[in-house]
Amino acid sequence: MKKVIRIITAALCAAMIGATLCSCRYLDEKKENNAVFTDDSKEYIEFRDHTYKRIELPSGLTAMVDYDFGVEPAYVTEKDVPVLLNSMYGLPFIYDSKVKNPLILQLYEGNDLMDESDPILRATMHTYGALDRNQCYIREDKYDEVKNEIQKAKLDHYYYYDADFTDYSLNYDFSDPMQLTPELKPASEELTSAINDSLKSGKKVNYQKLIDKDSWSSFCLGCCDKNMLVTDDTKNLYILCENVSGKYYLVQTTNMYSKEKDLITVPDQYSSVFKQLFTEQKDYLYIGARLEDYFEMDETDASAYIESSTDSQVFWI
Protein backbone atom coordinates (compact mmCIF):
# COMPACT_ATOMS: atom_id res chain seq x y z
CA MET A 1 0.00 0.00 0.00
CA LYS A 2 2.79 2.36 0.90
CA LYS A 3 4.41 1.61 -2.46
CA VAL A 4 1.19 2.55 -4.28
CA ILE A 5 0.95 5.79 -2.30
CA ARG A 6 4.56 6.63 -3.17
CA ILE A 7 3.86 6.02 -6.86
CA ILE A 8 0.72 8.19 -6.79
CA THR A 9 2.55 10.92 -4.87
CA ALA A 10 5.42 10.88 -7.36
CA ALA A 11 2.98 11.08 -10.25
CA LEU A 12 1.16 14.02 -8.68
CA CYS A 13 4.45 15.79 -8.02
CA ALA A 14 5.51 15.25 -11.63
CA ALA A 15 2.16 16.62 -12.85
CA MET A 16 2.44 19.66 -10.56
CA ILE A 17 6.00 20.34 -11.70
CA GLY A 18 4.92 20.00 -15.34
CA ALA A 19 1.99 22.35 -14.82
CA THR A 20 4.26 24.82 -13.03
CA LEU A 21 6.82 24.72 -15.83
CA CYS A 22 4.09 25.19 -18.44
CA SER A 23 2.67 28.11 -16.46
CA CYS A 24 6.10 29.68 -16.15
CA ARG A 25 6.76 29.22 -19.84
CA TYR A 26 3.39 30.79 -20.69
CA LEU A 27 4.10 33.75 -18.40
CA ASP A 28 7.57 34.18 -19.93
CA GLU A 29 6.04 34.26 -23.42
CA LYS A 30 3.48 36.83 -22.30
CA LYS A 31 6.23 39.01 -20.79
CA GLU A 32 8.38 38.62 -23.89
CA ASN A 33 5.58 40.01 -26.06
CA ASN A 34 4.25 42.65 -23.70
CA ALA A 35 4.89 46.37 -24.22
CA VAL A 36 3.80 49.46 -22.28
CA PHE A 37 3.11 53.09 -23.11
CA THR A 38 5.59 55.18 -21.15
CA ASP A 39 3.64 58.44 -21.32
CA ASP A 40 0.03 59.62 -21.43
CA SER A 41 0.41 60.96 -24.97
CA LYS A 42 1.36 57.44 -26.14
CA GLU A 43 4.29 58.83 -28.10
CA TYR A 44 6.67 56.27 -26.62
CA ILE A 45 6.53 52.51 -26.05
CA GLU A 46 8.84 50.36 -23.94
CA PHE A 47 9.41 46.90 -25.46
CA ARG A 48 12.15 44.41 -24.54
CA ASP A 49 14.32 47.03 -22.82
CA HIS A 50 14.16 49.37 -25.80
CA THR A 51 12.22 52.60 -26.25
CA TYR A 52 10.19 53.11 -29.42
CA LYS A 53 9.05 56.50 -30.68
CA ARG A 54 5.96 57.12 -32.77
CA ILE A 55 6.51 58.25 -36.35
CA GLU A 56 4.09 59.92 -38.72
CA LEU A 57 4.29 58.05 -41.99
CA PRO A 58 3.87 59.88 -45.32
CA SER A 59 0.35 59.83 -46.70
CA GLY A 60 -0.65 56.51 -48.23
CA LEU A 61 2.25 54.51 -46.81
CA THR A 62 2.23 51.75 -44.20
CA ALA A 63 5.14 50.06 -42.48
CA MET A 64 6.30 46.66 -43.71
CA VAL A 65 6.59 44.09 -40.96
CA ASP A 66 7.49 40.45 -41.57
CA TYR A 67 5.49 39.01 -38.69
CA ASP A 68 5.06 35.35 -37.79
CA PHE A 69 1.48 34.83 -36.59
CA GLY A 70 2.54 31.52 -35.05
CA VAL A 71 4.18 33.25 -32.08
CA GLU A 72 2.48 34.52 -28.94
CA PRO A 73 0.40 37.64 -29.82
CA ALA A 74 1.88 40.97 -28.71
CA TYR A 75 0.01 43.77 -26.94
CA VAL A 76 0.82 47.24 -25.65
CA THR A 77 -0.94 48.45 -22.52
CA GLU A 78 -0.89 51.17 -19.89
CA LYS A 79 1.74 50.69 -17.18
CA ASP A 80 -0.64 49.47 -14.50
CA VAL A 81 -2.14 46.58 -16.54
CA PRO A 82 -0.98 43.10 -15.40
CA VAL A 83 0.81 41.11 -18.07
CA LEU A 84 -1.73 38.29 -17.98
CA LEU A 85 -4.53 40.75 -18.79
CA ASN A 86 -2.79 42.49 -21.72
CA SER A 87 -5.05 40.89 -24.35
CA MET A 88 -8.11 42.28 -22.54
CA TYR A 89 -6.89 45.83 -22.04
CA GLY A 90 -4.16 46.27 -24.62
CA LEU A 91 -3.81 47.10 -28.30
CA PRO A 92 -2.36 44.36 -30.55
CA PHE A 93 0.75 45.07 -32.59
CA ILE A 94 3.07 43.23 -34.95
CA TYR A 95 6.83 43.29 -35.37
CA ASP A 96 9.61 41.33 -37.07
CA SER A 97 9.46 38.23 -34.88
CA LYS A 98 12.66 36.82 -36.38
CA VAL A 99 14.85 39.26 -34.43
CA LYS A 100 15.24 39.96 -30.72
CA ASN A 101 14.99 43.75 -30.93
CA PRO A 102 12.82 44.67 -33.94
CA LEU A 103 13.15 48.00 -35.70
CA ILE A 104 9.43 48.74 -36.14
CA LEU A 105 6.31 48.15 -34.07
CA GLN A 106 3.07 48.50 -36.00
CA LEU A 107 -0.22 48.78 -34.11
CA TYR A 108 -3.68 47.93 -35.35
CA GLU A 109 -6.55 50.37 -35.61
CA GLY A 110 -9.09 50.41 -32.84
CA ASN A 111 -12.61 49.26 -33.67
CA ASP A 112 -15.98 49.00 -31.95
CA LEU A 113 -15.04 45.87 -30.05
CA MET A 114 -11.61 47.10 -29.01
CA ASP A 115 -13.08 50.39 -27.80
CA GLU A 116 -15.65 48.71 -25.59
CA SER A 117 -15.02 49.03 -21.87
CA ASP A 118 -16.08 45.41 -21.33
CA PRO A 119 -12.81 43.39 -21.18
CA ILE A 120 -14.62 40.18 -22.14
CA LEU A 121 -15.56 41.66 -25.52
CA ARG A 122 -11.99 42.76 -26.08
CA ALA A 123 -10.57 39.40 -25.05
CA THR A 124 -12.87 37.42 -27.34
CA MET A 125 -12.21 39.56 -30.40
CA HIS A 126 -10.64 37.39 -33.10
CA THR A 127 -10.11 40.03 -35.81
CA TYR A 128 -7.70 42.84 -35.08
CA GLY A 129 -8.75 45.03 -37.98
CA ALA A 130 -6.52 47.12 -40.22
CA LEU A 131 -3.03 48.37 -39.47
CA ASP A 132 -3.03 51.97 -38.25
CA ARG A 133 -0.51 54.06 -40.16
CA ASN A 134 -0.70 56.70 -37.42
CA GLN A 135 0.44 54.23 -34.78
CA CYS A 136 3.80 53.13 -36.09
CA TYR A 137 6.80 53.17 -33.73
CA ILE A 138 10.52 53.16 -34.55
CA ARG A 139 13.25 52.01 -32.16
CA GLU A 140 14.65 55.22 -30.71
CA ASP A 141 18.33 54.50 -31.36
CA LYS A 142 17.52 54.18 -35.09
CA TYR A 143 14.73 56.74 -35.25
CA ASP A 144 16.43 59.60 -37.15
CA GLU A 145 18.06 57.24 -39.65
CA VAL A 146 14.84 55.36 -40.40
CA LYS A 147 12.73 58.51 -40.51
CA ASN A 148 15.07 60.01 -43.10
CA GLU A 149 14.89 56.86 -45.24
CA ILE A 150 11.10 56.75 -45.05
CA GLN A 151 10.70 60.39 -46.01
CA LYS A 152 12.82 59.84 -49.13
CA ALA A 153 11.38 56.41 -49.95
CA LYS A 154 10.62 55.56 -53.57
CA LEU A 155 8.35 52.60 -54.17
CA ASP A 156 10.37 51.22 -57.07
CA HIS A 157 11.12 47.81 -55.56
CA TYR A 158 8.86 44.80 -55.13
CA TYR A 159 8.04 41.99 -52.75
CA TYR A 160 5.79 38.97 -52.64
CA TYR A 161 4.54 36.32 -50.24
CA ASP A 162 5.25 32.63 -50.48
CA ALA A 163 1.69 31.53 -49.76
CA ASP A 164 -0.26 28.84 -51.55
CA PHE A 165 -3.59 30.36 -52.58
CA THR A 166 -4.42 27.49 -54.90
CA ASP A 167 -5.77 25.19 -52.17
CA TYR A 168 -9.38 26.11 -51.52
CA SER A 169 -10.26 22.75 -49.93
CA LEU A 170 -12.45 22.61 -46.85
CA ASN A 171 -9.63 20.79 -45.08
CA TYR A 172 -7.72 24.04 -44.63
CA ASP A 173 -7.16 24.51 -40.90
CA PHE A 174 -7.75 28.19 -40.14
CA SER A 175 -7.14 27.53 -36.43
CA ASP A 176 -3.49 26.73 -37.14
CA PRO A 177 -1.65 30.08 -37.25
CA MET A 178 1.35 28.52 -38.98
CA GLN A 179 -0.82 27.92 -42.05
CA LEU A 180 -1.62 31.62 -42.13
CA THR A 181 2.00 32.80 -42.09
CA PRO A 182 3.42 33.27 -45.58
CA GLU A 183 7.07 34.15 -46.02
CA LEU A 184 7.84 37.69 -47.16
CA LYS A 185 10.41 37.83 -49.96
CA PRO A 186 12.01 40.70 -51.90
CA ALA A 187 12.10 40.55 -55.68
CA SER A 188 15.61 40.00 -56.98
CA GLU A 189 17.54 42.94 -58.39
CA GLU A 190 17.38 41.31 -61.83
CA LEU A 191 13.58 41.02 -61.65
CA THR A 192 13.23 44.54 -60.23
CA SER A 193 15.28 45.99 -63.09
CA ALA A 194 13.29 43.99 -65.66
CA ILE A 195 9.98 45.21 -64.21
CA ASN A 196 10.95 48.86 -64.03
CA ASP A 197 12.40 48.89 -67.55
CA SER A 198 9.33 47.08 -68.90
CA LEU A 199 7.05 49.67 -67.29
CA LYS A 200 9.00 52.40 -69.08
CA SER A 201 9.66 50.82 -72.48
CA GLY A 202 7.06 48.08 -72.89
CA LYS A 203 4.33 48.53 -75.53
CA LYS A 204 0.78 49.09 -74.33
CA VAL A 205 -2.01 46.79 -75.48
CA ASN A 206 -5.70 47.41 -74.77
CA TYR A 207 -6.94 44.43 -72.78
CA GLN A 208 -10.01 44.06 -75.01
CA LYS A 209 -7.70 42.96 -77.82
CA LEU A 210 -6.55 40.00 -75.75
CA ILE A 211 -9.76 39.12 -73.96
CA ASP A 212 -10.51 36.18 -76.28
CA LYS A 213 -7.39 34.42 -75.01
CA ASP A 214 -8.68 32.33 -72.14
CA SER A 215 -5.55 30.66 -70.76
CA TRP A 216 -3.82 32.98 -68.31
CA SER A 217 -1.67 32.66 -65.19
CA SER A 218 -0.80 35.51 -62.86
CA PHE A 219 1.44 36.39 -59.95
CA CYS A 220 1.06 39.37 -57.63
CA LEU A 221 3.79 41.66 -56.31
CA GLY A 222 3.55 44.51 -53.81
CA CYS A 223 5.57 47.71 -54.15
CA CYS A 224 8.05 48.95 -51.55
CA ASP A 225 11.22 50.96 -51.07
CA LYS A 226 14.65 49.41 -51.55
CA ASN A 227 15.04 48.67 -47.82
CA MET A 228 11.53 47.24 -47.46
CA LEU A 229 10.52 49.72 -44.77
CA VAL A 230 7.24 50.98 -46.24
CA THR A 231 4.65 50.02 -48.82
CA ASP A 232 1.42 51.31 -50.31
CA ASP A 233 -0.83 48.36 -49.67
CA THR A 234 -3.53 49.68 -52.02
CA LYS A 235 -1.22 49.19 -55.00
CA ASN A 236 -0.11 45.93 -56.58
CA LEU A 237 1.70 44.86 -59.71
CA TYR A 238 0.33 41.80 -61.49
CA ILE A 239 2.48 39.78 -63.86
CA LEU A 240 0.27 37.92 -66.33
CA CYS A 241 1.35 35.16 -68.67
CA GLU A 242 -0.67 34.15 -71.73
CA ASN A 243 -0.04 30.45 -71.40
CA VAL A 244 -0.30 29.50 -75.09
CA SER A 245 2.18 32.06 -76.41
CA GLY A 246 4.25 32.33 -73.23
CA LYS A 247 4.06 36.13 -73.52
CA TYR A 248 4.27 38.18 -70.31
CA TYR A 249 2.39 41.37 -69.46
CA LEU A 250 2.25 43.78 -66.52
CA VAL A 251 -0.80 45.41 -64.96
CA GLN A 252 -0.50 48.05 -62.23
CA THR A 253 -3.56 48.17 -59.98
CA THR A 254 -4.93 50.45 -57.29
CA ASN A 255 -7.51 48.98 -54.93
CA MET A 256 -7.53 45.79 -57.03
CA TYR A 257 -8.19 47.37 -60.43
CA SER A 258 -6.12 49.09 -63.10
CA LYS A 259 -6.85 52.76 -63.73
CA GLU A 260 -5.87 52.22 -67.35
CA LYS A 261 -7.29 49.93 -70.05
CA ASP A 262 -3.89 48.70 -71.15
CA LEU A 263 -1.55 45.87 -70.36
CA ILE A 264 2.16 46.59 -70.65
CA THR A 265 4.01 44.08 -72.79
CA VAL A 266 7.22 42.69 -71.32
CA PRO A 267 10.02 43.03 -73.94
CA ASP A 268 11.30 39.69 -75.20
CA GLN A 269 14.73 40.32 -73.67
CA TYR A 270 13.19 39.98 -70.19
CA SER A 271 11.01 36.94 -70.85
CA SER A 272 13.53 34.56 -69.29
CA VAL A 273 13.57 36.57 -66.06
CA PHE A 274 9.79 36.36 -65.69
CA LYS A 275 9.77 32.71 -66.75
CA GLN A 276 12.25 31.94 -63.96
CA LEU A 277 9.95 33.63 -61.41
CA PHE A 278 6.91 31.69 -62.65
CA THR A 279 8.90 28.44 -62.54
CA GLU A 280 10.09 29.08 -58.98
CA GLN A 281 6.61 30.11 -57.83
CA LYS A 282 4.66 27.54 -59.84
CA ASP A 283 2.77 26.38 -56.75
CA TYR A 284 1.69 29.93 -55.93
CA LEU A 285 0.48 31.10 -59.34
CA TYR A 286 -3.15 31.96 -59.94
CA ILE A 287 -3.95 29.50 -62.71
CA GLY A 288 -7.01 30.29 -64.80
CA ALA A 289 -6.94 34.03 -64.24
CA ARG A 290 -9.52 36.04 -66.19
CA LEU A 291 -8.08 39.08 -67.92
CA GLU A 292 -11.14 41.26 -67.34
CA ASP A 293 -10.87 40.83 -63.56
CA TYR A 294 -7.90 43.20 -63.46
CA PHE A 295 -9.76 46.08 -65.07
CA GLU A 296 -12.82 48.09 -64.10
CA MET A 297 -15.18 47.66 -67.02
CA ASP A 298 -17.57 50.45 -67.90
CA GLU A 299 -20.89 49.71 -69.64
CA THR A 300 -19.34 49.80 -73.11
CA ASP A 301 -16.58 47.39 -72.14
CA ALA A 302 -19.04 45.07 -70.42
CA SER A 303 -21.36 44.99 -73.44
CA ALA A 304 -18.45 44.30 -75.78
CA TYR A 305 -17.22 41.50 -73.55
CA ILE A 306 -20.66 39.87 -73.27
CA GLU A 307 -21.15 40.10 -77.03
CA SER A 308 -17.74 38.61 -77.79
CA SER A 309 -18.21 35.80 -75.29
CA THR A 310 -21.63 34.79 -76.65
CA ASP A 311 -20.77 34.86 -80.37
CA SER A 312 -19.25 31.41 -80.21
CA GLN A 313 -21.96 29.87 -78.06
CA VAL A 314 -24.78 27.74 -79.36
CA PHE A 315 -28.11 28.09 -77.63
CA TRP A 316 -30.48 25.16 -77.63
CA ILE A 317 -34.20 25.91 -77.40
CSV table of C-alpha atoms in Angstrom, one decimal:
chain,number,residue,atom,x,y,z
A,1,MET,CA,0.0,0.0,0.0
A,2,LYS,CA,2.8,2.4,0.9
A,3,LYS,CA,4.4,1.6,-2.5
A,4,VAL,CA,1.2,2.6,-4.3
A,5,ILE,CA,0.9,5.8,-2.3
A,6,ARG,CA,4.6,6.6,-3.2
A,7,ILE,CA,3.9,6.0,-6.9
A,8,ILE,CA,0.7,8.2,-6.8
A,9,THR,CA,2.6,10.9,-4.9
A,10,ALA,CA,5.4,10.9,-7.4
A,11,ALA,CA,3.0,11.1,-10.3
A,12,LEU,CA,1.2,14.0,-8.7
A,13,CYS,CA,4.4,15.8,-8.0
A,14,ALA,CA,5.5,15.3,-11.6
A,15,ALA,CA,2.2,16.6,-12.8
A,16,MET,CA,2.4,19.7,-10.6
A,17,ILE,CA,6.0,20.3,-11.7
A,18,GLY,CA,4.9,20.0,-15.3
A,19,ALA,CA,2.0,22.4,-14.8
A,20,THR,CA,4.3,24.8,-13.0
A,21,LEU,CA,6.8,24.7,-15.8
A,22,CYS,CA,4.1,25.2,-18.4
A,23,SER,CA,2.7,28.1,-16.5
A,24,CYS,CA,6.1,29.7,-16.1
A,25,ARG,CA,6.8,29.2,-19.8
A,26,TYR,CA,3.4,30.8,-20.7
A,27,LEU,CA,4.1,33.7,-18.4
A,28,ASP,CA,7.6,34.2,-19.9
A,29,GLU,CA,6.0,34.3,-23.4
A,30,LYS,CA,3.5,36.8,-22.3
A,31,LYS,CA,6.2,39.0,-20.8
A,32,GLU,CA,8.4,38.6,-23.9
A,33,ASN,CA,5.6,40.0,-26.1
A,34,ASN,CA,4.3,42.7,-23.7
A,35,ALA,CA,4.9,46.4,-24.2
A,36,VAL,CA,3.8,49.5,-22.3
A,37,PHE,CA,3.1,53.1,-23.1
A,38,THR,CA,5.6,55.2,-21.1
A,39,ASP,CA,3.6,58.4,-21.3
A,40,ASP,CA,0.0,59.6,-21.4
A,41,SER,CA,0.4,61.0,-25.0
A,42,LYS,CA,1.4,57.4,-26.1
A,43,GLU,CA,4.3,58.8,-28.1
A,44,TYR,CA,6.7,56.3,-26.6
A,45,ILE,CA,6.5,52.5,-26.0
A,46,GLU,CA,8.8,50.4,-23.9
A,47,PHE,CA,9.4,46.9,-25.5
A,48,ARG,CA,12.2,44.4,-24.5
A,49,ASP,CA,14.3,47.0,-22.8
A,50,HIS,CA,14.2,49.4,-25.8
A,51,THR,CA,12.2,52.6,-26.3
A,52,TYR,CA,10.2,53.1,-29.4
A,53,LYS,CA,9.0,56.5,-30.7
A,54,ARG,CA,6.0,57.1,-32.8
A,55,ILE,CA,6.5,58.3,-36.3
A,56,GLU,CA,4.1,59.9,-38.7
A,57,LEU,CA,4.3,58.1,-42.0
A,58,PRO,CA,3.9,59.9,-45.3
A,59,SER,CA,0.4,59.8,-46.7
A,60,GLY,CA,-0.7,56.5,-48.2
A,61,LEU,CA,2.2,54.5,-46.8
A,62,THR,CA,2.2,51.8,-44.2
A,63,ALA,CA,5.1,50.1,-42.5
A,64,MET,CA,6.3,46.7,-43.7
A,65,VAL,CA,6.6,44.1,-41.0
A,66,ASP,CA,7.5,40.4,-41.6
A,67,TYR,CA,5.5,39.0,-38.7
A,68,ASP,CA,5.1,35.4,-37.8
A,69,PHE,CA,1.5,34.8,-36.6
A,70,GLY,CA,2.5,31.5,-35.1
A,71,VAL,CA,4.2,33.3,-32.1
A,72,GLU,CA,2.5,34.5,-28.9
A,73,PRO,CA,0.4,37.6,-29.8
A,74,ALA,CA,1.9,41.0,-28.7
A,75,TYR,CA,0.0,43.8,-26.9
A,76,VAL,CA,0.8,47.2,-25.7
A,77,THR,CA,-0.9,48.5,-22.5
A,78,GLU,CA,-0.9,51.2,-19.9
A,79,LYS,CA,1.7,50.7,-17.2
A,80,ASP,CA,-0.6,49.5,-14.5
A,81,VAL,CA,-2.1,46.6,-16.5
A,82,PRO,CA,-1.0,43.1,-15.4
A,83,VAL,CA,0.8,41.1,-18.1
A,84,LEU,CA,-1.7,38.3,-18.0
A,85,LEU,CA,-4.5,40.8,-18.8
A,86,ASN,CA,-2.8,42.5,-21.7
A,87,SER,CA,-5.0,40.9,-24.3
A,88,MET,CA,-8.1,42.3,-22.5
A,89,TYR,CA,-6.9,45.8,-22.0
A,90,GLY,CA,-4.2,46.3,-24.6
A,91,LEU,CA,-3.8,47.1,-28.3
A,92,PRO,CA,-2.4,44.4,-30.5
A,93,PHE,CA,0.7,45.1,-32.6
A,94,ILE,CA,3.1,43.2,-35.0
A,95,TYR,CA,6.8,43.3,-35.4
A,96,ASP,CA,9.6,41.3,-37.1
A,97,SER,CA,9.5,38.2,-34.9
A,98,LYS,CA,12.7,36.8,-36.4
A,99,VAL,CA,14.9,39.3,-34.4
A,100,LYS,CA,15.2,40.0,-30.7
A,101,ASN,CA,15.0,43.7,-30.9
A,102,PRO,CA,12.8,44.7,-33.9
A,103,LEU,CA,13.1,48.0,-35.7
A,104,ILE,CA,9.4,48.7,-36.1
A,105,LEU,CA,6.3,48.1,-34.1
A,106,GLN,CA,3.1,48.5,-36.0
A,107,LEU,CA,-0.2,48.8,-34.1
A,108,TYR,CA,-3.7,47.9,-35.3
A,109,GLU,CA,-6.5,50.4,-35.6
A,110,GLY,CA,-9.1,50.4,-32.8
A,111,ASN,CA,-12.6,49.3,-33.7
A,112,ASP,CA,-16.0,49.0,-32.0
A,113,LEU,CA,-15.0,45.9,-30.0
A,114,MET,CA,-11.6,47.1,-29.0
A,115,ASP,CA,-13.1,50.4,-27.8
A,116,GLU,CA,-15.7,48.7,-25.6
A,117,SER,CA,-15.0,49.0,-21.9
A,118,ASP,CA,-16.1,45.4,-21.3
A,119,PRO,CA,-12.8,43.4,-21.2
A,120,ILE,CA,-14.6,40.2,-22.1
A,121,LEU,CA,-15.6,41.7,-25.5
A,122,ARG,CA,-12.0,42.8,-26.1
A,123,ALA,CA,-10.6,39.4,-25.1
A,124,THR,CA,-12.9,37.4,-27.3
A,125,MET,CA,-12.2,39.6,-30.4
A,126,HIS,CA,-10.6,37.4,-33.1
A,127,THR,CA,-10.1,40.0,-35.8
A,128,TYR,CA,-7.7,42.8,-35.1
A,129,GLY,CA,-8.8,45.0,-38.0
A,130,ALA,CA,-6.5,47.1,-40.2
A,131,LEU,CA,-3.0,48.4,-39.5
A,132,ASP,CA,-3.0,52.0,-38.2
A,133,ARG,CA,-0.5,54.1,-40.2
A,134,ASN,CA,-0.7,56.7,-37.4
A,135,GLN,CA,0.4,54.2,-34.8
A,136,CYS,CA,3.8,53.1,-36.1
A,137,TYR,CA,6.8,53.2,-33.7
A,138,ILE,CA,10.5,53.2,-34.5
A,139,ARG,CA,13.2,52.0,-32.2
A,140,GLU,CA,14.6,55.2,-30.7
A,141,ASP,CA,18.3,54.5,-31.4
A,142,LYS,CA,17.5,54.2,-35.1
A,143,TYR,CA,14.7,56.7,-35.2
A,144,ASP,CA,16.4,59.6,-37.1
A,145,GLU,CA,18.1,57.2,-39.7
A,146,VAL,CA,14.8,55.4,-40.4
A,147,LYS,CA,12.7,58.5,-40.5
A,148,ASN,CA,15.1,60.0,-43.1
A,149,GLU,CA,14.9,56.9,-45.2
A,150,ILE,CA,11.1,56.7,-45.1
A,151,GLN,CA,10.7,60.4,-46.0
A,152,LYS,CA,12.8,59.8,-49.1
A,153,ALA,CA,11.4,56.4,-49.9
A,154,LYS,CA,10.6,55.6,-53.6
A,155,LEU,CA,8.3,52.6,-54.2
A,156,ASP,CA,10.4,51.2,-57.1
A,157,HIS,CA,11.1,47.8,-55.6
A,158,TYR,CA,8.9,44.8,-55.1
A,159,TYR,CA,8.0,42.0,-52.7
A,160,TYR,CA,5.8,39.0,-52.6
A,161,TYR,CA,4.5,36.3,-50.2
A,162,ASP,CA,5.3,32.6,-50.5
A,163,ALA,CA,1.7,31.5,-49.8
A,164,ASP,CA,-0.3,28.8,-51.6
A,165,PHE,CA,-3.6,30.4,-52.6
A,166,THR,CA,-4.4,27.5,-54.9
A,167,ASP,CA,-5.8,25.2,-52.2
A,168,TYR,CA,-9.4,26.1,-51.5
A,169,SER,CA,-10.3,22.8,-49.9
A,170,LEU,CA,-12.5,22.6,-46.9
A,171,ASN,CA,-9.6,20.8,-45.1
A,172,TYR,CA,-7.7,24.0,-44.6
A,173,ASP,CA,-7.2,24.5,-40.9
A,174,PHE,CA,-7.7,28.2,-40.1
A,175,SER,CA,-7.1,27.5,-36.4
A,176,ASP,CA,-3.5,26.7,-37.1
A,177,PRO,CA,-1.6,30.1,-37.2
A,178,MET,CA,1.3,28.5,-39.0
A,179,GLN,CA,-0.8,27.9,-42.1
A,180,LEU,CA,-1.6,31.6,-42.1
A,181,THR,CA,2.0,32.8,-42.1
A,182,PRO,CA,3.4,33.3,-45.6
A,183,GLU,CA,7.1,34.2,-46.0
A,184,LEU,CA,7.8,37.7,-47.2
A,185,LYS,CA,10.4,37.8,-50.0
A,186,PRO,CA,12.0,40.7,-51.9
A,187,ALA,CA,12.1,40.5,-55.7
A,188,SER,CA,15.6,40.0,-57.0
A,189,GLU,CA,17.5,42.9,-58.4
A,190,GLU,CA,17.4,41.3,-61.8
A,191,LEU,CA,13.6,41.0,-61.6
A,192,THR,CA,13.2,44.5,-60.2
A,193,SER,CA,15.3,46.0,-63.1
A,194,ALA,CA,13.3,44.0,-65.7
A,195,ILE,CA,10.0,45.2,-64.2
A,196,ASN,CA,11.0,48.9,-64.0
A,197,ASP,CA,12.4,48.9,-67.6
A,198,SER,CA,9.3,47.1,-68.9
A,199,LEU,CA,7.1,49.7,-67.3
A,200,LYS,CA,9.0,52.4,-69.1
A,201,SER,CA,9.7,50.8,-72.5
A,202,GLY,CA,7.1,48.1,-72.9
A,203,LYS,CA,4.3,48.5,-75.5
A,204,LYS,CA,0.8,49.1,-74.3
A,205,VAL,CA,-2.0,46.8,-75.5
A,206,ASN,CA,-5.7,47.4,-74.8
A,207,TYR,CA,-6.9,44.4,-72.8
A,208,GLN,CA,-10.0,44.1,-75.0
A,209,LYS,CA,-7.7,43.0,-77.8
A,210,LEU,CA,-6.5,40.0,-75.8
A,211,ILE,CA,-9.8,39.1,-74.0
A,212,ASP,CA,-10.5,36.2,-76.3
A,213,LYS,CA,-7.4,34.4,-75.0
A,214,ASP,CA,-8.7,32.3,-72.1
A,215,SER,CA,-5.5,30.7,-70.8
A,216,TRP,CA,-3.8,33.0,-68.3
A,217,SER,CA,-1.7,32.7,-65.2
A,218,SER,CA,-0.8,35.5,-62.9
A,219,PHE,CA,1.4,36.4,-59.9
A,220,CYS,CA,1.1,39.4,-57.6
A,221,LEU,CA,3.8,41.7,-56.3
A,222,GLY,CA,3.6,44.5,-53.8
A,223,CYS,CA,5.6,47.7,-54.1
A,224,CYS,CA,8.1,49.0,-51.5
A,225,ASP,CA,11.2,51.0,-51.1
A,226,LYS,CA,14.7,49.4,-51.5
A,227,ASN,CA,15.0,48.7,-47.8
A,228,MET,CA,11.5,47.2,-47.5
A,229,LEU,CA,10.5,49.7,-44.8
A,230,VAL,CA,7.2,51.0,-46.2
A,231,THR,CA,4.7,50.0,-48.8
A,232,ASP,CA,1.4,51.3,-50.3
A,233,ASP,CA,-0.8,48.4,-49.7
A,234,THR,CA,-3.5,49.7,-52.0
A,235,LYS,CA,-1.2,49.2,-55.0
A,236,ASN,CA,-0.1,45.9,-56.6
A,237,LEU,CA,1.7,44.9,-59.7
A,238,TYR,CA,0.3,41.8,-61.5
A,239,ILE,CA,2.5,39.8,-63.9
A,240,LEU,CA,0.3,37.9,-66.3
A,241,CYS,CA,1.3,35.2,-68.7
A,242,GLU,CA,-0.7,34.2,-71.7
A,243,ASN,CA,0.0,30.5,-71.4
A,244,VAL,CA,-0.3,29.5,-75.1
A,245,SER,CA,2.2,32.1,-76.4
A,246,GLY,CA,4.3,32.3,-73.2
A,247,LYS,CA,4.1,36.1,-73.5
A,248,TYR,CA,4.3,38.2,-70.3
A,249,TYR,CA,2.4,41.4,-69.5
A,250,LEU,CA,2.3,43.8,-66.5
A,251,VAL,CA,-0.8,45.4,-65.0
A,252,GLN,CA,-0.5,48.1,-62.2
A,253,THR,CA,-3.6,48.2,-60.0
A,254,THR,CA,-4.9,50.4,-57.3
A,255,ASN,CA,-7.5,49.0,-54.9
A,256,MET,CA,-7.5,45.8,-57.0
A,257,TYR,CA,-8.2,47.4,-60.4
A,258,SER,CA,-6.1,49.1,-63.1
A,259,LYS,CA,-6.8,52.8,-63.7
A,260,GLU,CA,-5.9,52.2,-67.4
A,261,LYS,CA,-7.3,49.9,-70.1
A,262,ASP,CA,-3.9,48.7,-71.2
A,263,LEU,CA,-1.5,45.9,-70.4
A,264,ILE,CA,2.2,46.6,-70.6
A,265,THR,CA,4.0,44.1,-72.8
A,266,VAL,CA,7.2,42.7,-71.3
A,267,PRO,CA,10.0,43.0,-73.9
A,268,ASP,CA,11.3,39.7,-75.2
A,269,GLN,CA,14.7,40.3,-73.7
A,270,TYR,CA,13.2,40.0,-70.2
A,271,SER,CA,11.0,36.9,-70.9
A,272,SER,CA,13.5,34.6,-69.3
A,273,VAL,CA,13.6,36.6,-66.1
A,274,PHE,CA,9.8,36.4,-65.7
A,275,LYS,CA,9.8,32.7,-66.7
A,276,GLN,CA,12.2,31.9,-64.0
A,277,LEU,CA,9.9,33.6,-61.4
A,278,PHE,CA,6.9,31.7,-62.6
A,279,THR,CA,8.9,28.4,-62.5
A,280,GLU,CA,10.1,29.1,-59.0
A,281,GLN,CA,6.6,30.1,-57.8
A,282,LYS,CA,4.7,27.5,-59.8
A,283,ASP,CA,2.8,26.4,-56.7
A,284,TYR,CA,1.7,29.9,-55.9
A,285,LEU,CA,0.5,31.1,-59.3
A,286,TYR,CA,-3.2,32.0,-59.9
A,287,ILE,CA,-4.0,29.5,-62.7
A,288,GLY,CA,-7.0,30.3,-64.8
A,289,ALA,CA,-6.9,34.0,-64.2
A,290,ARG,CA,-9.5,36.0,-66.2
A,291,LEU,CA,-8.1,39.1,-67.9
A,292,GLU,CA,-11.1,41.3,-67.3
A,293,ASP,CA,-10.9,40.8,-63.6
A,294,TYR,CA,-7.9,43.2,-63.5
A,295,PHE,CA,-9.8,46.1,-65.1
A,296,GLU,CA,-12.8,48.1,-64.1
A,297,MET,CA,-15.2,47.7,-67.0
A,298,ASP,CA,-17.6,50.5,-67.9
A,299,GLU,CA,-20.9,49.7,-69.6
A,300,THR,CA,-19.3,49.8,-73.1
A,301,ASP,CA,-16.6,47.4,-72.1
A,302,ALA,CA,-19.0,45.1,-70.4
A,303,SER,CA,-21.4,45.0,-73.4
A,304,ALA,CA,-18.5,44.3,-75.8
A,305,TYR,CA,-17.2,41.5,-73.5
A,306,ILE,CA,-20.7,39.9,-73.3
A,307,GLU,CA,-21.2,40.1,-77.0
A,308,SER,CA,-17.7,38.6,-77.8
A,309,SER,CA,-18.2,35.8,-75.3
A,310,THR,CA,-21.6,34.8,-76.7
A,311,ASP,CA,-20.8,34.9,-80.4
A,312,SER,CA,-19.3,31.4,-80.2
A,313,GLN,CA,-22.0,29.9,-78.1
A,314,VAL,CA,-24.8,27.7,-79.4
A,315,PHE,CA,-28.1,28.1,-77.6
A,316,TRP,CA,-30.5,25.2,-77.6
A,317,ILE,CA,-34.2,25.9,-77.4
